[in-house]
Amino acid sequence: MIRTISTVTLLTLCLAATAQAQVVLDVIAWKGSEAEPAGFPELIKKFEAANPDIDVDFTYVARKDVDKVVPPRLQGGNPPDVTMVDSSLVHLWGGAGLLSDFGTKTDWYDKMNPAVRDVMTLDGKMMVMPLEVVGMGNFVNMDLLAKAGIDKTPVTLDELKSACKALKAKDISPMIFAGSFSAMLYVGANGLNPKGISAAEYGSGKRKFVGDKNFNSSLDGVRDLVEAGCFDPKLQAGLDPWATAPQEFRAGNVAILPQGAWNIGGFSAVEGLNYQFAPMPSAFTENGLALDLIGPGWAVPKDAKNTEAAMKWVNFFSKEENLKVFLKADGAYSP
């Protein structure tokens, strides 16, 4: 006996098969929050349109929490399909054998700046597709400086300390020196002599910070900032550099904030916030020192469930027309 299947039943079966075939791509990143969307809503929509069999399950996790959220999943065999990483995480997780090797034969590897490539390659393996190189410097509220009788951004250490004293005298909070991030920028700007050793030697591990004359002097210089009234270390030790610190500057509560260029879009949208993005004050130059940071990138954990879809995601961001959406939103440029 021949049985027929109704049109409704056939449609139901087709829909069920389609649902079963749909891949849910688990992506974790510390970009893409409501405060810092970084172009992800647009890019996710475009990626899903180009890959109708893939749904992106995007989770924002603050950078300070990534070290707590992702490692248990990596070690437990249930990692995200794609995770955002930086150079320190590549060395930590990649060194432990928890990340996949993209190899050195990809189109985007050949196009990378050699200095970026050298820093991000670990033991001959490329376990991250870098997304950006981003400028780092000082955000300076020019209206607050004007109230203290200052008409230019401080770009030398003496100018910075003088500015702090003048601001403090006017009961204006001079500077945010939040957590390890601000310290990294200040110590980096005053430990890296632009006419001396290449920064890439420190980044690649060829040269150590320990025992380095410039960096020891830079660390000692932090005490000079405290003495000049730039900040109170007891009040700022636990300050969140990614959330609270930018918000304080955005609200006009502090005059100087060492941070990254990714804040330019958000700060520029604040009505009445008159600011400049200036080089970090430096001991080596009268014009300050502009720093470039190799920003985050995409990594695919070794035990990822959907590796094929994950690679489509990585390759999607390697395309110039897609990456430039992220770069424009983040105030960065391509690696």
GROMACS .gro file of N, CA and C in nm, residues 8-9 22 30 41-43 53 58 68-69 79 87 97 111 139 146 152 156 182 185 197-198 260 262 273 282 330:
model
   84
    8VAL      N    1   0.114   1.982   0.436
    8VAL     CA    2   0.142   2.037   0.570
    8VAL      C    3   0.246   1.953   0.642
    9THR      N    4   0.230   1.818   0.632
    9THR     CA    5   0.325   1.729   0.698
    9THR      C    6   0.463   1.743   0.637
   22GLN      N    7   2.060   2.377   1.186
   22GLN     CA    8   2.105   2.509   1.225
   22GLN      C    9   2.218   2.498   1.329
   30TRP      N   10   3.480   4.083   2.484
   30TRP     CA   11   3.467   4.196   2.575
   30TRP      C   12   3.441   4.326   2.500
   41PRO      N   13   2.647   4.466   1.640
   41PRO     CA   14   2.509   4.441   1.593
   41PRO      C   15   2.500   4.435   1.440
   42GLU      N   16   2.566   4.529   1.372
   42GLU     CA   17   2.566   4.531   1.226
   42GLU      C   18   2.641   4.411   1.169
   43LEU      N   19   2.755   4.378   1.228
   43LEU     CA   20   2.838   4.270   1.175
   43LEU      C   21   2.774   4.132   1.197
   53ASP      N   22   2.271   2.922   0.774
   53ASP     CA   23   2.266   2.801   0.855
   53ASP      C   24   2.333   2.820   0.992
   58PHE      N   25   2.589   3.548   2.084
   58PHE     CA   26   2.696   3.640   2.125
   58PHE      C   27   2.682   3.676   2.272
   68LYS      N   28   3.796   3.471   3.453
   68LYS     CA   29   3.717   3.388   3.544
   68LYS      C   30   3.616   3.301   3.470
   69VAL      N   31   3.559   3.356   3.362
   69VAL     CA   32   3.449   3.289   3.292
   69VAL      C   33   3.496   3.182   3.194
   79PRO      N   34   3.418   2.457   2.576
   79PRO     CA   35   3.455   2.597   2.551
   79PRO      C   36   3.358   2.664   2.455
   87SER      N   37   4.714   3.936   2.378
   87SER     CA   38   4.844   3.867   2.375
   87SER      C   39   4.871   3.788   2.502
   97GLY      N   40   4.808   2.472   2.548
   97GLY     CA   41   4.752   2.382   2.447
   97GLY      C   42   4.601   2.386   2.436
  111LYS      N   43   4.939   3.927   0.528
  111LYS     CA   44   4.915   4.071   0.518
  111LYS      C   45   4.947   4.146   0.647
  139PHE      N   46   4.321   6.118   2.771
  139PHE     CA   47   4.204   6.201   2.747
  139PHE      C   48   4.206   6.314   2.848
  146ALA      N   49   4.120   7.456   3.210
  146ALA     CA   50   4.108   7.602   3.200
  146ALA      C   51   4.071   7.663   3.335
  152LYS      N   52   4.693   7.413   2.784
  152LYS     CA   53   4.741   7.308   2.694
  152LYS      C   54   4.752   7.174   2.768
  156THR      N   55   5.471   6.645   2.915
  156THR     CA   56   5.595   6.606   2.983
  156THR      C   57   5.560   6.576   3.127
  182SER      N   58   4.586   5.191   3.369
  182SER     CA   59   4.648   5.323   3.368
  182SER      C   60   4.796   5.313   3.401
  185LEU      N   61   4.995   5.208   3.100
  185LEU     CA   62   5.017   5.315   3.003
  185LEU      C   63   5.124   5.411   3.050
  197ILE      N   64   6.550   5.083   2.280
  197ILE     CA   65   6.514   4.944   2.248
  197ILE      C   66   6.373   4.938   2.190
  198SER      N   67   6.355   4.855   2.089
  198SER     CA   68   6.224   4.839   2.027
  198SER      C   69   6.124   4.777   2.125
  260GLY      N   70   4.228   5.421   2.599
  260GLY     CA   71   4.246   5.388   2.458
  260GLY      C   72   4.154   5.465   2.366
  262TRP      N   73   3.947   5.375   2.163
  262TRP     CA   74   3.812   5.321   2.143
  262TRP      C   75   3.706   5.405   2.215
  273LEU      N   76   3.113   6.797   2.640
  273LEU     CA   77   3.241   6.745   2.687
  273LEU      C   78   3.352   6.791   2.593
  282SER      N   79   5.577   6.206   2.883
  282SER     CA   80   5.694   6.120   2.872
  282SER      C   81   5.819   6.190   2.925
  330ASP      N   82   3.584   5.146   1.682
  330ASP     CA   83   3.678   5.136   1.793
  330ASP      C   84   3.791   5.239   1.784
   0.00000   0.00000   0.00000
